[in-house]
């Protein structure tokens, strides 16, 4: 599916209301104790708004990055159950409407997670970084990580991922950040 109009995009974002799912969101299915939650704390709609809001605060001039944050998880709605492919589905869907850079940022958000799992101290085998058996892969190998770093969008993709990981706060008002 490709998005051809803002209306279609808005419909998809609205469909995120009440949708949770996704080990990618929290790894919560693996987390029964020692963590902070059993289910995802916010739905995909709130998660999208919070991700965009955090990016607006951190990168106020980069509208494409903010938009990428808003749409990065719509793949969960496009192909329910295909968690492994959700970044690719979203990237393919938004490219005609939002352009190549937004599409690539969306596509890279899972790779950026694997990159951070490999390179960020303390993130390694945490529930967030230790990946679920859903086919999203594990922490990058050193070779994969250096290939990722050579991507011109790597730094932006990591920024998106950090906002993604932080955008799970119940009660956070994304509108006034
Ligand atoms: Fe995701
Ligand atoms: Fe996300």
Tab-separated table of C-alpha atoms and ligand atoms in Angstrom:
chain	number	residue	atom	x	y	z
A	1	UNK	CA	0.000	0.000	0.000
A	2	UNK	CA	1.137	3.520	-0.766
A	3	UNK	CA	-0.198	6.690	0.750
A	4	UNK	CA	-1.211	9.180	-1.908
A	5	UNK	CA	-2.936	11.867	0.113
A	6	UNK	CA	-2.734	13.566	3.455
A	7	UNK	CA	-6.240	12.246	4.099
A	8	UNK	CA	-5.048	8.666	3.787
A	9	UNK	CA	-2.178	9.437	6.125
A	10	UNK	CA	-4.508	11.004	8.686
A	11	UNK	CA	-6.819	8.006	8.511
A	12	UNK	CA	-3.893	5.735	9.200
A	13	UNK	CA	-2.726	7.812	12.145
A	14	UNK	CA	-6.223	7.813	13.599
A	15	UNK	CA	-6.322	4.058	13.230
A	16	UNK	CA	-3.388	3.960	15.643
A	17	UNK	CA	-5.722	4.918	18.457
A	18	UNK	CA	-6.095	1.979	20.771
A	19	UNK	CA	-3.538	-0.118	18.886
A	20	UNK	CA	-0.665	-1.411	20.940
A	21	UNK	CA	0.905	-4.717	20.206
A	22	UNK	CA	4.432	-4.766	19.050
A	23	UNK	CA	7.419	-6.162	20.831
A	24	UNK	CA	9.285	-3.420	18.997
A	25	UNK	CA	7.550	-0.837	21.113
A	26	UNK	CA	8.669	-2.104	24.433
A	27	UNK	CA	9.850	-5.672	24.457
A	28	UNK	CA	7.207	-5.946	27.093
A	29	UNK	CA	6.261	-9.477	26.252
A	30	UNK	CA	9.602	-10.543	27.586
A	31	UNK	CA	9.411	-8.358	30.621
A	32	UNK	CA	7.556	-9.865	33.493
A	33	UNK	CA	9.563	-8.601	36.414
A	34	UNK	CA	12.321	-6.154	36.997
A	35	UNK	CA	10.869	-3.925	34.351
A	36	UNK	CA	8.314	-1.246	34.637
A	37	UNK	CA	5.368	-2.607	32.767
A	38	UNK	CA	3.682	-5.629	31.430
A	39	UNK	CA	1.773	-4.054	28.567
A	40	UNK	CA	2.679	-1.101	26.404
A	41	UNK	CA	1.977	2.023	28.406
A	42	UNK	CA	0.642	4.126	25.557
A	43	UNK	CA	-1.129	3.293	22.333
A	44	UNK	CA	0.483	3.757	18.930
A	45	UNK	CA	-1.284	7.069	18.368
A	46	UNK	CA	0.060	8.577	21.569
A	47	UNK	CA	3.451	7.006	20.854
A	48	UNK	CA	3.521	8.668	17.418
A	49	UNK	CA	2.619	12.098	18.814
A	50	UNK	CA	5.173	11.823	21.591
A	51	UNK	CA	7.917	10.752	19.211
A	52	UNK	CA	7.220	13.725	16.950
A	53	UNK	CA	7.017	16.103	19.892
A	54	UNK	CA	10.349	14.967	21.314
A	55	UNK	CA	11.953	15.458	17.909
A	56	UNK	CA	10.384	18.877	17.559
A	57	UNK	CA	11.962	19.830	20.836
A	58	UNK	CA	15.346	18.354	19.985
A	59	UNK	CA	15.505	19.250	16.286
A	60	UNK	CA	13.083	22.126	15.805
A	61	UNK	CA	14.229	22.936	12.287
A	62	UNK	CA	14.125	19.396	10.927
A	63	UNK	CA	10.496	18.972	9.928
A	64	UNK	CA	11.199	15.821	7.951
A	65	UNK	CA	12.657	14.143	11.008
A	66	UNK	CA	9.612	15.135	13.041
A	67	UNK	CA	7.263	13.795	10.387
A	68	UNK	CA	9.270	10.574	10.237
A	69	UNK	CA	8.776	10.294	13.981
A	70	UNK	CA	5.054	10.744	13.550
A	71	UNK	CA	4.681	7.955	10.992
A	72	UNK	CA	7.490	5.555	11.883
A	73	UNK	CA	5.260	2.811	13.276
A	74	UNK	CA	2.287	2.924	10.911
A	75	UNK	CA	3.567	-0.335	9.448
A	76	UNK	CA	2.002	-2.077	12.423
A	77	UNK	CA	-1.374	-0.978	11.063
A	78	UNK	CA	-0.571	-1.690	7.435
A	79	UNK	CA	0.395	-5.309	8.081
A	80	UNK	CA	-0.803	-6.344	11.507
A	81	UNK	CA	1.323	-9.093	12.953
A	82	UNK	CA	4.331	-8.551	10.716
A	83	UNK	CA	6.487	-6.882	13.312
A	84	UNK	CA	9.670	-7.802	11.514
A	85	UNK	CA	8.577	-5.938	8.410
A	86	UNK	CA	6.858	-2.964	9.989
A	87	UNK	CA	9.605	-0.437	9.237
A	88	UNK	CA	9.763	-1.450	5.583
A	89	UNK	CA	5.981	-1.400	5.169
A	90	UNK	CA	5.773	2.084	6.646
A	91	UNK	CA	8.714	3.354	4.608
A	92	UNK	CA	7.219	2.063	1.360
A	93	UNK	CA	3.816	3.527	2.188
A	94	UNK	CA	4.987	7.049	3.029
A	95	UNK	CA	7.547	7.531	0.268
A	96	UNK	CA	5.146	8.865	-2.413
A	97	UNK	CA	3.611	11.348	-0.026
A	98	UNK	CA	6.476	12.358	2.248
A	99	UNK	CA	9.548	11.790	0.142
A	100	UNK	CA	12.724	9.795	0.134
A	101	UNK	CA	14.407	11.134	3.255
A	102	UNK	CA	11.373	10.608	5.495
A	103	UNK	CA	10.944	7.154	4.016
A	104	UNK	CA	14.550	6.215	4.685
A	105	UNK	CA	14.424	7.521	8.252
A	106	UNK	CA	11.357	5.394	8.866
A	107	UNK	CA	13.030	2.374	7.314
A	108	UNK	CA	16.121	2.794	9.482
A	109	UNK	CA	14.368	2.986	12.833
A	110	UNK	CA	14.698	-0.727	13.484
A	111	UNK	CA	18.297	-0.817	12.270
A	112	UNK	CA	19.029	2.111	14.579
A	113	UNK	CA	17.699	0.082	17.478
A	114	UNK	CA	20.066	-2.744	16.603
A	115	UNK	CA	22.883	-0.197	16.273
A	116	UNK	CA	22.164	1.301	19.678
A	117	UNK	CA	21.941	-2.154	21.200
A	118	UNK	CA	25.442	-2.812	19.937
A	119	UNK	CA	27.031	0.500	20.808
A	120	UNK	CA	25.311	2.076	23.788
A	121	UNK	CA	26.678	1.049	27.165
A	122	UNK	CA	24.029	-0.474	29.314
A	123	UNK	CA	21.638	-1.031	26.483
A	124	UNK	CA	23.080	-4.305	25.380
A	125	UNK	CA	21.075	-7.178	26.767
A	126	UNK	CA	18.313	-5.051	28.228
A	127	UNK	CA	14.734	-5.934	27.385
A	128	UNK	CA	14.688	-3.083	24.868
A	129	UNK	CA	17.842	-4.166	23.170
A	130	UNK	CA	17.650	-7.886	23.515
A	131	UNK	CA	15.457	-8.587	20.666
A	132	UNK	CA	12.423	-10.588	20.613
A	133	UNK	CA	11.965	-13.611	18.430
A	134	UNK	CA	10.095	-11.590	15.860
A	135	UNK	CA	12.742	-11.355	13.215
A	136	UNK	CA	13.872	-7.828	13.879
A	137	UNK	CA	17.351	-9.069	14.469
A	138	UNK	CA	19.729	-8.688	17.313
A	139	UNK	CA	22.395	-6.170	18.193
A	140	UNK	CA	24.532	-5.303	15.185
A	141	UNK	CA	27.881	-6.912	14.738
A	142	UNK	CA	30.829	-4.497	14.651
A	143	UNK	CA	30.903	-4.822	10.872
A	144	UNK	CA	27.199	-4.038	10.576
A	145	UNK	CA	27.585	-1.124	12.957
A	146	UNK	CA	30.357	0.468	10.938
A	147	UNK	CA	28.372	0.004	7.743
A	148	UNK	CA	25.414	1.675	9.437
A	149	UNK	CA	27.601	4.592	10.514
A	150	UNK	CA	28.556	5.247	6.906
A	151	UNK	CA	24.934	5.909	6.004
A	152	UNK	CA	24.478	9.672	5.664
A	153	UNK	CA	21.239	9.375	7.607
A	154	UNK	CA	22.663	7.274	10.434
A	155	UNK	CA	22.868	10.078	12.952
A	156	UNK	CA	19.343	11.278	12.217
A	157	UNK	CA	18.044	7.717	12.402
A	158	UNK	CA	19.626	7.299	15.827
A	159	UNK	CA	18.047	10.569	16.961
A	160	UNK	CA	14.677	9.282	15.792
A	161	UNK	CA	15.230	5.998	17.598
A	162	UNK	CA	16.125	7.706	20.852
A	163	UNK	CA	12.928	9.739	20.666
A	164	UNK	CA	11.042	6.549	19.764
A	165	UNK	CA	12.382	4.807	22.852
A	166	UNK	CA	11.512	7.762	25.089
A	167	UNK	CA	8.027	8.258	23.684
A	168	UNK	CA	6.185	5.860	25.930
A	169	UNK	CA	5.159	8.043	28.808
A	170	UNK	CA	1.638	7.840	30.128
A	171	UNK	CA	0.141	11.277	30.548
A	172	UNK	CA	2.810	13.167	28.653
A	173	UNK	CA	1.123	16.006	26.784
A	174	UNK	CA	2.733	15.939	23.377
A	175	UNK	CA	0.954	19.111	22.376
A	176	UNK	CA	2.769	21.492	24.666
A	177	UNK	CA	6.295	20.180	24.655
B	1	LIG	FE1	8.885	0.542	15.337
B	2	LIG	FE1	8.069	3.279	17.766
